[in-house]
Coordinates of C-alpha atoms in Angstrom, one line a residue:
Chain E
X288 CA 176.5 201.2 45.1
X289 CA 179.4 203.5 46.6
X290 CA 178.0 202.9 50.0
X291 CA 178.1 199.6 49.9
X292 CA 182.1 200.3 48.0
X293 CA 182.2 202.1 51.1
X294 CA 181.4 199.5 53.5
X295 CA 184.1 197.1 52.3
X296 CA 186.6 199.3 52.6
X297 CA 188.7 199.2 55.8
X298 CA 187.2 201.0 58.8
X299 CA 190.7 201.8 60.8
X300 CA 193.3 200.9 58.0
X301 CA 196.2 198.0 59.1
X302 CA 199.3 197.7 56.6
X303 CA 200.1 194.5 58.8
X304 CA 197.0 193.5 58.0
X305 CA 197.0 194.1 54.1
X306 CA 200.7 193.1 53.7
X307 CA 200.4 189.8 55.2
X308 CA 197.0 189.0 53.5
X309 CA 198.5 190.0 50.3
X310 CA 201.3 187.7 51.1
X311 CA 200.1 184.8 52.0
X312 CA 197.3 184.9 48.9
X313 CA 200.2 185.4 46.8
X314 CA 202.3 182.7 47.9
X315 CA 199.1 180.9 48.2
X316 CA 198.3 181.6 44.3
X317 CA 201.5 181.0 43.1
X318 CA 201.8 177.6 44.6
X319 CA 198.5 176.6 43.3
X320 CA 199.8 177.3 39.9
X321 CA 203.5 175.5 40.3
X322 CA 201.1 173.1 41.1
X323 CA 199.3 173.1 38.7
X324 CA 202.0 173.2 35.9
X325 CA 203.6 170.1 37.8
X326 CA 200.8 168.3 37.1
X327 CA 199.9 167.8 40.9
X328 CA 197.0 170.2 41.2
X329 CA 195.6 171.0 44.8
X330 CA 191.9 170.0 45.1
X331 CA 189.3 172.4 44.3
X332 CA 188.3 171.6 48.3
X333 CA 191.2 172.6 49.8
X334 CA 191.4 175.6 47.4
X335 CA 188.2 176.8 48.4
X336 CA 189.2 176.3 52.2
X337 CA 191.9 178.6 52.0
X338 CA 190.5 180.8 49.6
X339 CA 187.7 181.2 52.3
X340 CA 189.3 181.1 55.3
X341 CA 191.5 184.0 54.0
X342 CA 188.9 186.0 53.0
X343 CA 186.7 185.7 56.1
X344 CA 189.6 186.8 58.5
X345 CA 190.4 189.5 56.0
X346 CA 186.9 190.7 55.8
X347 CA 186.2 190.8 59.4
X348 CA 189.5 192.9 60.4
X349 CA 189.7 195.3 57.4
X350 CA 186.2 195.7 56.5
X351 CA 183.3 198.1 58.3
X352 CA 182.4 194.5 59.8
X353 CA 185.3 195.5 62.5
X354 CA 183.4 199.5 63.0
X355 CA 180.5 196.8 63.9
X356 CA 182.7 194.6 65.9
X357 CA 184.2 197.7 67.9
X358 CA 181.0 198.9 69.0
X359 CA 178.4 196.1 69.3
X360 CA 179.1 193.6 72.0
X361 CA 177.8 190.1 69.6
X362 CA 179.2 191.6 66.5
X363 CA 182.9 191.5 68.4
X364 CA 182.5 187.7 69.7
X365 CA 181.3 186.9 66.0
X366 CA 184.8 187.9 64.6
X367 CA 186.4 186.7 67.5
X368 CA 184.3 183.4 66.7
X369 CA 185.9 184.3 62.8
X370 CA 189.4 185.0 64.1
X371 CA 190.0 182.0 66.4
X372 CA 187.8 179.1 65.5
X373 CA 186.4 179.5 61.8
X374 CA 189.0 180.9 60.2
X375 CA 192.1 179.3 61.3
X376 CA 190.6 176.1 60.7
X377 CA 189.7 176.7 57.2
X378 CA 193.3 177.5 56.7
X379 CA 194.6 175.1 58.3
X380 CA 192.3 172.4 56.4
X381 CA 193.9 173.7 53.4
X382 CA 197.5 173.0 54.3
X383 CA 198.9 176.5 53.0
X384 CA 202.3 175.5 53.8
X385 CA 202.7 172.9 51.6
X386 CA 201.0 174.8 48.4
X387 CA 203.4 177.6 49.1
X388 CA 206.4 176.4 49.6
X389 CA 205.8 175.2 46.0
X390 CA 206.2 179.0 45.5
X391 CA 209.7 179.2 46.9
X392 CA 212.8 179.0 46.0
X393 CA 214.1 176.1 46.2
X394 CA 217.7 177.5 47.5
X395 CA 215.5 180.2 50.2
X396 CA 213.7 176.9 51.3
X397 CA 216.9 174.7 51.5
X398 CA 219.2 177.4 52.3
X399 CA 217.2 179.2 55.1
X400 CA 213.8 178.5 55.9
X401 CA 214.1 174.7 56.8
X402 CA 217.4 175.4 58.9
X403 CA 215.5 178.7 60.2
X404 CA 212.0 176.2 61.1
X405 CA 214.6 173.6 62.9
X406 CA 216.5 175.7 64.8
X407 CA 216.2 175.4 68.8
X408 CA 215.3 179.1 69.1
X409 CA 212.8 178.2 66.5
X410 CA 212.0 174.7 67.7
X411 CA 211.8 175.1 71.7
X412 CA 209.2 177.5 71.8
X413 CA 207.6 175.5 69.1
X414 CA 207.1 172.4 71.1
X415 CA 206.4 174.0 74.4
X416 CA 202.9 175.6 72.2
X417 CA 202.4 172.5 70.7
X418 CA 202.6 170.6 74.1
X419 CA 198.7 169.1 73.8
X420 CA 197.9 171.2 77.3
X421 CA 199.1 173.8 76.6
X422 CA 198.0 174.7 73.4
X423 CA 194.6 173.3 75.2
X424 CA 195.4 176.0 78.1
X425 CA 196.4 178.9 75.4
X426 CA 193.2 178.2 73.4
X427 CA 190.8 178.7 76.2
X428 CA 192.8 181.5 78.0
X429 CA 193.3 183.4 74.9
X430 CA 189.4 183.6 75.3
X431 CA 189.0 184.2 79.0
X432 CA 191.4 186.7 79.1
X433 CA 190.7 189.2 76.7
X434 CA 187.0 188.7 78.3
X435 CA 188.6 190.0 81.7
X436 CA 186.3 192.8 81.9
X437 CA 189.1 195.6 82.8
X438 CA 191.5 194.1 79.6
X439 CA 188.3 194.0 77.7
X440 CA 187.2 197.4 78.6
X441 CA 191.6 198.9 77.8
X442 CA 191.8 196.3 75.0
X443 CA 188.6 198.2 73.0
X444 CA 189.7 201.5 73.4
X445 CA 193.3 201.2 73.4
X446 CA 194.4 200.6 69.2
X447 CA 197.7 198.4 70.1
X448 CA 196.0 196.2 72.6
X449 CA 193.1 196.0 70.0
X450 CA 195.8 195.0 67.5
X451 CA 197.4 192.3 69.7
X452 CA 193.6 190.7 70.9
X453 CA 192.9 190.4 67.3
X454 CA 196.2 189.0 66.3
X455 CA 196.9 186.9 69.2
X456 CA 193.5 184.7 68.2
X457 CA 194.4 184.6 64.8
X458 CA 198.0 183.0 65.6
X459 CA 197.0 180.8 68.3
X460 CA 194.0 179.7 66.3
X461 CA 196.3 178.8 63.4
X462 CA 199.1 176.9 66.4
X463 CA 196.0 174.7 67.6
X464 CA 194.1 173.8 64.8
X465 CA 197.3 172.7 62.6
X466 CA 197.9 170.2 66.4
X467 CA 194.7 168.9 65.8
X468 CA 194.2 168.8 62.0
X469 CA 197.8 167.4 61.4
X470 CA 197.0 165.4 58.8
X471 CA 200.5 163.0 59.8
X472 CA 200.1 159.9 61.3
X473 CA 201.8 159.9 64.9
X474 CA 204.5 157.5 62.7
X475 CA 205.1 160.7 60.6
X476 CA 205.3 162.9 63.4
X477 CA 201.8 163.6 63.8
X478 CA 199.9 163.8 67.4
X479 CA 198.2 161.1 68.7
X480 CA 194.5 161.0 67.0
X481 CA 193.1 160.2 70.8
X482 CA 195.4 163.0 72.0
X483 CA 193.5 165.0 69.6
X484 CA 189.9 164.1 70.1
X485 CA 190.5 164.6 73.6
X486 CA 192.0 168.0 73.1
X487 CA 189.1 168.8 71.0
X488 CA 186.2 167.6 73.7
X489 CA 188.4 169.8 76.4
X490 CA 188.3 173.1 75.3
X491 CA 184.1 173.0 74.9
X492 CA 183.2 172.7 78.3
X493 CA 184.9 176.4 79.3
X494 CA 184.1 177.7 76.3
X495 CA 179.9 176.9 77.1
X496 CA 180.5 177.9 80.8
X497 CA 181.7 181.2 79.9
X498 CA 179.4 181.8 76.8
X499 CA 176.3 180.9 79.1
X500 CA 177.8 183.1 82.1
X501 CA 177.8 185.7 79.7
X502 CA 174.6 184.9 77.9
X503 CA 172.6 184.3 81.9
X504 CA 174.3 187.5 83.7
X505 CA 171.7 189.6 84.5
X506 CA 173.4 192.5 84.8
X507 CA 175.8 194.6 82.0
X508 CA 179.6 193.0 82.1
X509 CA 181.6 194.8 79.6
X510 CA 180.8 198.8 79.9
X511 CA 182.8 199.7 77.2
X512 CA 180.2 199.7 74.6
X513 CA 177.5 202.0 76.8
X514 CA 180.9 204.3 77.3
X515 CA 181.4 204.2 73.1
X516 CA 178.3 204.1 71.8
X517 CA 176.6 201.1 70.3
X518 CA 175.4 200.9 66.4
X519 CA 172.5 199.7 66.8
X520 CA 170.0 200.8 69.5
X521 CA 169.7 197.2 70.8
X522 CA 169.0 197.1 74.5
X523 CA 172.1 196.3 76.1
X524 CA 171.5 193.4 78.3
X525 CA 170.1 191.6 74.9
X526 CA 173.6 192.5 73.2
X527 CA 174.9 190.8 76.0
X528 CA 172.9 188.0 75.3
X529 CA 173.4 187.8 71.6
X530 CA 177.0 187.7 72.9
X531 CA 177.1 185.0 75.0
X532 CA 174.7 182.8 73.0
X533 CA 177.8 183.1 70.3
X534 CA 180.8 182.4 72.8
X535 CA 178.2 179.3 74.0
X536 CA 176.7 177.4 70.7
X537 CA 179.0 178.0 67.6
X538 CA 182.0 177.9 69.3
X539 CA 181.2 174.2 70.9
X540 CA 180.0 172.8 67.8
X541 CA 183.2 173.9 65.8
X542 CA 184.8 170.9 68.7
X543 CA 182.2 168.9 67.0
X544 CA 183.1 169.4 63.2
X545 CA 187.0 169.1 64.8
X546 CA 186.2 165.8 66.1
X547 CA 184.6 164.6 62.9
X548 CA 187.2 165.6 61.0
X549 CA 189.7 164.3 63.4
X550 CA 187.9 161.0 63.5
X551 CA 188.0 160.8 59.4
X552 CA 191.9 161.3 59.7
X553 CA 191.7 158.3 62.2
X554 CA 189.8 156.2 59.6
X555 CA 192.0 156.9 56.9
X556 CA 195.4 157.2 58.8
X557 CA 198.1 155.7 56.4
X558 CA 196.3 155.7 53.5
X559 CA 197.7 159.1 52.6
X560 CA 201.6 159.6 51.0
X561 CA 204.2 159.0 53.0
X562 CA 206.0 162.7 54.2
X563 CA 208.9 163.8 51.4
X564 CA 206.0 163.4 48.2
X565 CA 205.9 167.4 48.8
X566 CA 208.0 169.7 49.4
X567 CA 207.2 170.8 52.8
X568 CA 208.6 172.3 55.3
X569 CA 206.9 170.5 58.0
X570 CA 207.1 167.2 56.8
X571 CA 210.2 165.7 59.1
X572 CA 209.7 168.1 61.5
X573 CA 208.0 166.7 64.8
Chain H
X172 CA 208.3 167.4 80.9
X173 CA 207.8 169.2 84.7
X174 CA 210.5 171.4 84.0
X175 CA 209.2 172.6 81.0
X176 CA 205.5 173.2 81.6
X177 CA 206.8 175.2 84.6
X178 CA 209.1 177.8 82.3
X179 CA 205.3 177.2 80.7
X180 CA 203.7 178.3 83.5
X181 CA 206.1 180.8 84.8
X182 CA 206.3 182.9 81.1
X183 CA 202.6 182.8 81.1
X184 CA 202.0 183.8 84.3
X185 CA 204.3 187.0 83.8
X186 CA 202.5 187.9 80.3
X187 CA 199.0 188.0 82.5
X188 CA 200.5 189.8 84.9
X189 CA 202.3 192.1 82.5
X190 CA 199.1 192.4 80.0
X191 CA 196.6 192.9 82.9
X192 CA 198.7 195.8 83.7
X193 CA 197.6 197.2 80.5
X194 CA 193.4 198.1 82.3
X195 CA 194.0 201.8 84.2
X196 CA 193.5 201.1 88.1
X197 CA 191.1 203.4 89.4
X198 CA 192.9 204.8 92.4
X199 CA 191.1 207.4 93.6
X200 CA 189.4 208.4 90.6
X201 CA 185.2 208.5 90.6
X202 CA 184.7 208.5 86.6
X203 CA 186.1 206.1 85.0
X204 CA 190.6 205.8 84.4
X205 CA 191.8 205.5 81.0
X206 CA 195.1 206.8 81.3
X207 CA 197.1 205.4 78.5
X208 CA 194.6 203.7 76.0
X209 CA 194.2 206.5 74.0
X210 CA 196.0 208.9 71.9
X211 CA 196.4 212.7 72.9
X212 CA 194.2 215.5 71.5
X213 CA 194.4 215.9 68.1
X214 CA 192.0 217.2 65.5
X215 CA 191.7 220.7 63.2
X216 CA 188.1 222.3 63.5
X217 CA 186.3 225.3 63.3
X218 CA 184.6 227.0 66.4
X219 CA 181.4 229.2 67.2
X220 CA 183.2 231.5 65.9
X221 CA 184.3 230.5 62.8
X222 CA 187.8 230.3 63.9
X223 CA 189.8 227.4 62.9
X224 CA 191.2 224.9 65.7
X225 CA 193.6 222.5 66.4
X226 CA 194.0 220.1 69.1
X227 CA 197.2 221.9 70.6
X228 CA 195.6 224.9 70.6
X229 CA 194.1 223.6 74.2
X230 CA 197.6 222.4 75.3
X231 CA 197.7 223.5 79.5
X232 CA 193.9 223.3 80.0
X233 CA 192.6 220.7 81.2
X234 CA 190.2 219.9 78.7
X235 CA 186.5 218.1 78.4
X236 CA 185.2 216.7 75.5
X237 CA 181.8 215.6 74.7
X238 CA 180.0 214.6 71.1
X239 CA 176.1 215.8 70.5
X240 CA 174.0 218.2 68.4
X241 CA 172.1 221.5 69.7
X242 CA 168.7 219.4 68.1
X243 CA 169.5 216.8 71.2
X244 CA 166.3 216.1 73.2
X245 CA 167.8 215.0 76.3
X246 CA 170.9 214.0 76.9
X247 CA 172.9 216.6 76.1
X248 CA 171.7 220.1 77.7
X249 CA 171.5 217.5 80.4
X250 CA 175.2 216.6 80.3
X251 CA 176.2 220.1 79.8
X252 CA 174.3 221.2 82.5
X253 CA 176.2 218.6 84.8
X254 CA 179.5 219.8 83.4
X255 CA 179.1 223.7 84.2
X256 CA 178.1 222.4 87.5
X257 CA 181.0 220.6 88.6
X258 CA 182.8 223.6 86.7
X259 CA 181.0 225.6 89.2
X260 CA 181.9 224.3 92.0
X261 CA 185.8 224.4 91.6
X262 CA 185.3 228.4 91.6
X263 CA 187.7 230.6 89.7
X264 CA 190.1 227.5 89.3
X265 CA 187.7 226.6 87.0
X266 CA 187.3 229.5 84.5
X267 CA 190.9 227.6 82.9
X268 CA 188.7 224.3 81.9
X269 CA 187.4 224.2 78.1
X270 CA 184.6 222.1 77.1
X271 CA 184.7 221.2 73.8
X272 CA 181.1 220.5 72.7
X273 CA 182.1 218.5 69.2
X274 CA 178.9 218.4 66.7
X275 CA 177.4 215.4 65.4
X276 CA 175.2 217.1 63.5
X277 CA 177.1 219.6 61.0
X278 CA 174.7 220.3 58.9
X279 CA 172.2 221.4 60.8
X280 CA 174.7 223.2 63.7
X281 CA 176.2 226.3 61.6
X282 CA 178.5 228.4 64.1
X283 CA 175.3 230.9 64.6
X284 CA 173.5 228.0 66.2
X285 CA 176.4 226.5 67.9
X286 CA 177.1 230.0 69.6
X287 CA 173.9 230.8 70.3
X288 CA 173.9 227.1 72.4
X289 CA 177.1 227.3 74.1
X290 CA 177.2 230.8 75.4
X291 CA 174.5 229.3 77.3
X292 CA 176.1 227.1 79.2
X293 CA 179.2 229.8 79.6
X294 CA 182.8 231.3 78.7
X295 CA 184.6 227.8 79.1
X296 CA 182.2 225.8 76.6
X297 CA 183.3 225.8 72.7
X298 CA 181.3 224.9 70.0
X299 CA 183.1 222.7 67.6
X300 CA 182.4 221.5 63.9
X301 CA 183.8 220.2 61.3
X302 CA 183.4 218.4 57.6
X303 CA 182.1 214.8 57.5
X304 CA 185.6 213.7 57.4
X305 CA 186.9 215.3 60.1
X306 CA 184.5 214.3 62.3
X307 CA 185.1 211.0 61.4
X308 CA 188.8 211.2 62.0
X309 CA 187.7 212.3 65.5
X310 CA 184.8 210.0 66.1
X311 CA 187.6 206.8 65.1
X312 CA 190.2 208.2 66.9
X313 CA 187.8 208.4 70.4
X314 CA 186.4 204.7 69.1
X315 CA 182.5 207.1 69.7
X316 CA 179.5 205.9 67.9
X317 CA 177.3 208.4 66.3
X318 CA 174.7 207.6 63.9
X319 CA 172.2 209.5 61.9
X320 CA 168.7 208.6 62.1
X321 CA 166.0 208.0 59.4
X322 CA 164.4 211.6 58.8
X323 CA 160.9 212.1 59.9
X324 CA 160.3 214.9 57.9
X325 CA 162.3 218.1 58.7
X326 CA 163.2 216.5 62.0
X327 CA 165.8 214.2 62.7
X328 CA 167.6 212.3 65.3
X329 CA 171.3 211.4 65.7
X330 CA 172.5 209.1 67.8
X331 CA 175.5 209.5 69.8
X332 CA 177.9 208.3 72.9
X333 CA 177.2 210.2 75.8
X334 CA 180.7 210.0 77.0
X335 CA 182.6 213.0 77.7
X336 CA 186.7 212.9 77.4
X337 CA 188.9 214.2 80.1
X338 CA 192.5 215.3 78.8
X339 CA 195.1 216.6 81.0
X340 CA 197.1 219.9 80.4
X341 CA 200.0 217.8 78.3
X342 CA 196.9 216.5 76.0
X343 CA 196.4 213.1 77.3
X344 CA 193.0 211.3 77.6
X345 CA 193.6 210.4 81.4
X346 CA 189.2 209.8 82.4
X347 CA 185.5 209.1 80.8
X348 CA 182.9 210.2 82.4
X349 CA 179.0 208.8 81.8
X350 CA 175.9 210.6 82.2
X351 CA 175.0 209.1 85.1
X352 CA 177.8 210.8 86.8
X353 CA 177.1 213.1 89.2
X354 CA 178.7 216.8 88.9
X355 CA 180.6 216.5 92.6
X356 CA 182.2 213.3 91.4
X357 CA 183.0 215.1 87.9
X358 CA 184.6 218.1 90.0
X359 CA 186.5 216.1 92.1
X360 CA 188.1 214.2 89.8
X361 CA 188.7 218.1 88.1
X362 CA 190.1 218.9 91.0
X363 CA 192.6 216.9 91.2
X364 CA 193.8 217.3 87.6
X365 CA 194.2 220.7 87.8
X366 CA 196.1 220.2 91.0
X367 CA 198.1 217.6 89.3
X368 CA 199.8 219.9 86.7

């Protein structure tokens, strides 16, 4: 029993981590109750999107799943596969912003967050990531690069670049899957639905060339985990494989559930309220 | 639009550039560069002689570090070997190197049988142990793998990295060298951060 305790505990303690988990299940909680009380309850669905979504990125940065994920090559793309794709998306599917800003003040949300989300510093930057290519671009880089095998090989021994790898998916995961899962209508501001089923179909061809690269190469590509030490005495080259089969299949068919769900927002465009029913923070912006 | 994409372009381009910076260069070095990535030596043991250690206690040595048991089959007398080799051949110069033989195996390496293993290999190799916790602190800080095998018996295996540390004279992780790396490479590399300062 205390070993498994022991296993859920954190393997290299974050307070980033912990502080903004805490945070946003907070908020997260405390809208679904000022929901709750205003008679406007958010679906058990979408609940148990975000409820998940949290837990899963929580579990695989600050549980002994990340020991595993520093030292076995498949067990790393699995949380990266957690951290990027999985995660983010189940968040995103919940709409989080909208339960807590139900949370807020309503004077913090008037007063400074809504000037704070629509100021140029604040916007510019915005729109440049949410430009269709390049968050298309970022999405796929993000992967590429931290795959470079000399920033892979400084990026698992080094603690801050570790830190940035693993935030840097979860934020750009977050940026690209609210583009694409924007539940607006373009009329409200959302992106084009073919914009999006487009951007969905173009990040899966890298993504399978580089998974099967990885998964095909005959030889050992990332060196850091013979120089570490792996967990479990699994032949290195299968690792490998393991590893690429994960960059390759799951990653391509989470394109596939984004286009379904893409294509059901299509279907039902219009059909949902018009933006201003809820308070959020998004709702005019564009 | 154009304008845009190429501030796009441009701020992306730099962060690459800037982040692909952040992977050592290996310049001249034949184990492997880490310069940088990890933090300096740090950690409070005992020795083979029951005497207690700290990290800055091997501040202006240069300083190797390498995680096994004295039960290891293979790897490790062979890896030890290889190190007072290429300690060998850098001659008196070398007598200020420390290698800092960090056990894996605690409870079965009590300082008798650490000193009886070290002083084997020579004056410059240290036998290091430590409680489960501190070797844990070590093991995360090094990101090293060691794992404990099912018991057979009396007899038991423990799996380990075969990497051995290089820190320079200030404390600093500056190379990793693998077992398959051959003692003049080892002592060349030695060599040159002894002459380094």
């Amino acid at each position: 029993m205390s070993a498994t305790l022991a296993q859920l505990a954190p393997y290299d303690f974050s307070p980033t981590v912990l502080v903004v988990a805490l945070a946003a299940a907070a908020l997260f909680a405390a809208g679904q109750w000022h929901a709750h009380r205003d008679g406007e309850p958010v679906g058990i669905a979408r609940g148990l999107a975000f409820w998940t979504g949290l837990g899963l990125t929580y579990a695989v940065l600050q549980t002994h799943i990340d020991y595993l994920a520093q030292h076995m090559f498949w067990v790393h793309r699995a949380q990266h596969l957690v951290l990027h794709h999985l995660g983010p998306m189940l968040l995103i599917l919940a709409l989080p912003h909208e339960v807590m800003a139900r949370a807020l003040p309503t004077r913090l949300r008037e007063r400074w967050l809504r000037p704070l989300w629509h100021h140029p510093m604040v916007r510019g930057p915005y729109r440049v990531l949410q430009n269709p290519v390049v968050a298309s671009l970022l999405f796929v880089g993000l992967i590429y690069f931290w795959l470079i095998p000399s920033v892979h090989f400084a990026a698992m021994l080094s603690v801050p670049y570790y830190n940035a790898m693993n935030w840097s998916m979860v934020a750009e995961g977050l940026l690209f899957w609210w583009l694409v899962l924007d539940p607006r209508s373009p009329a409200a501001g959302g992106l084009g639905f073919g914009v999006r089923m487009i951007m969905v179909w173009a990040i899966m061809p890298p993504q399978i060339l580089l998974g099967a690269y990885i998964a095909l190469s005959e030889r050992i590509l990332f060196d850091v985990y013979d120089i570490c030490g792996r967990v479990w005495a699994v032949p290195p080259l299968l690792d490998q494989q393991i590893a690429g089969l994960l960059t390759w299949i799951p990653a391509a068919m989470m394109s596939v559930v984004a286009a379904l769900l893409v294509l059901r927002l299509w279907l039902y465009q219009g059909e949902r309220a018009a933006p201003g029913s809820g308070p959020s923070l998004t709702a005019e912006a564009g | 639009m154009g304008f845009r994409t190429g501030i796009t372009g441009f701020l992306g381009a730099t962060l690459l550039a800037f982040l692909a910076g952040c992977a050592p260069d290996q310049s001249g070095w034949q184990t492997r560069n880490i310069s940088g990535l990890m933090p300096e030596l740090a950690f409070t043991l005992t020795d083979h002689q029951g005497r207690t250690v700290r990290g800055k206690d091997f501040r202006d040595r240069v300083v190797l570090m390498y995680f096994g048991y004295t039960h290891c089959p293979d790897v490790c007398p062979t890896t030890l070997a290889t190190l007072r080799r290429a300690i060998h051949r850098l001659g008196e110069r070398g007598d200020s190197i420390r290698v800092l033989f960090v056990t894996v195996d605690p409870q079965r390496d009590t300082h008798q049988a650490l000193r009886r293993y070290v002083t084997a290999f020579g004056s410059q190799f240290v036998g290091l142990r430590g409680e489960p916790h501190r070797l844990k602190d070590l093991t995360r800080r090094y990101r090293v793998v060691y794992n404990r095998e099912k018991p057979d018996g009396e007899s038991y295996e423990v799996a380990h990295s075969g990497s051995v540390f290089v820190f320079d004279r200030q404390g600093n992780p500056r190379l990793v060298a693998q077992p398959d790396d051959s003692a003049e490479a080892i002592a060349h590399d030695l060599d040159r951060l002894l002459a380094s300062g």
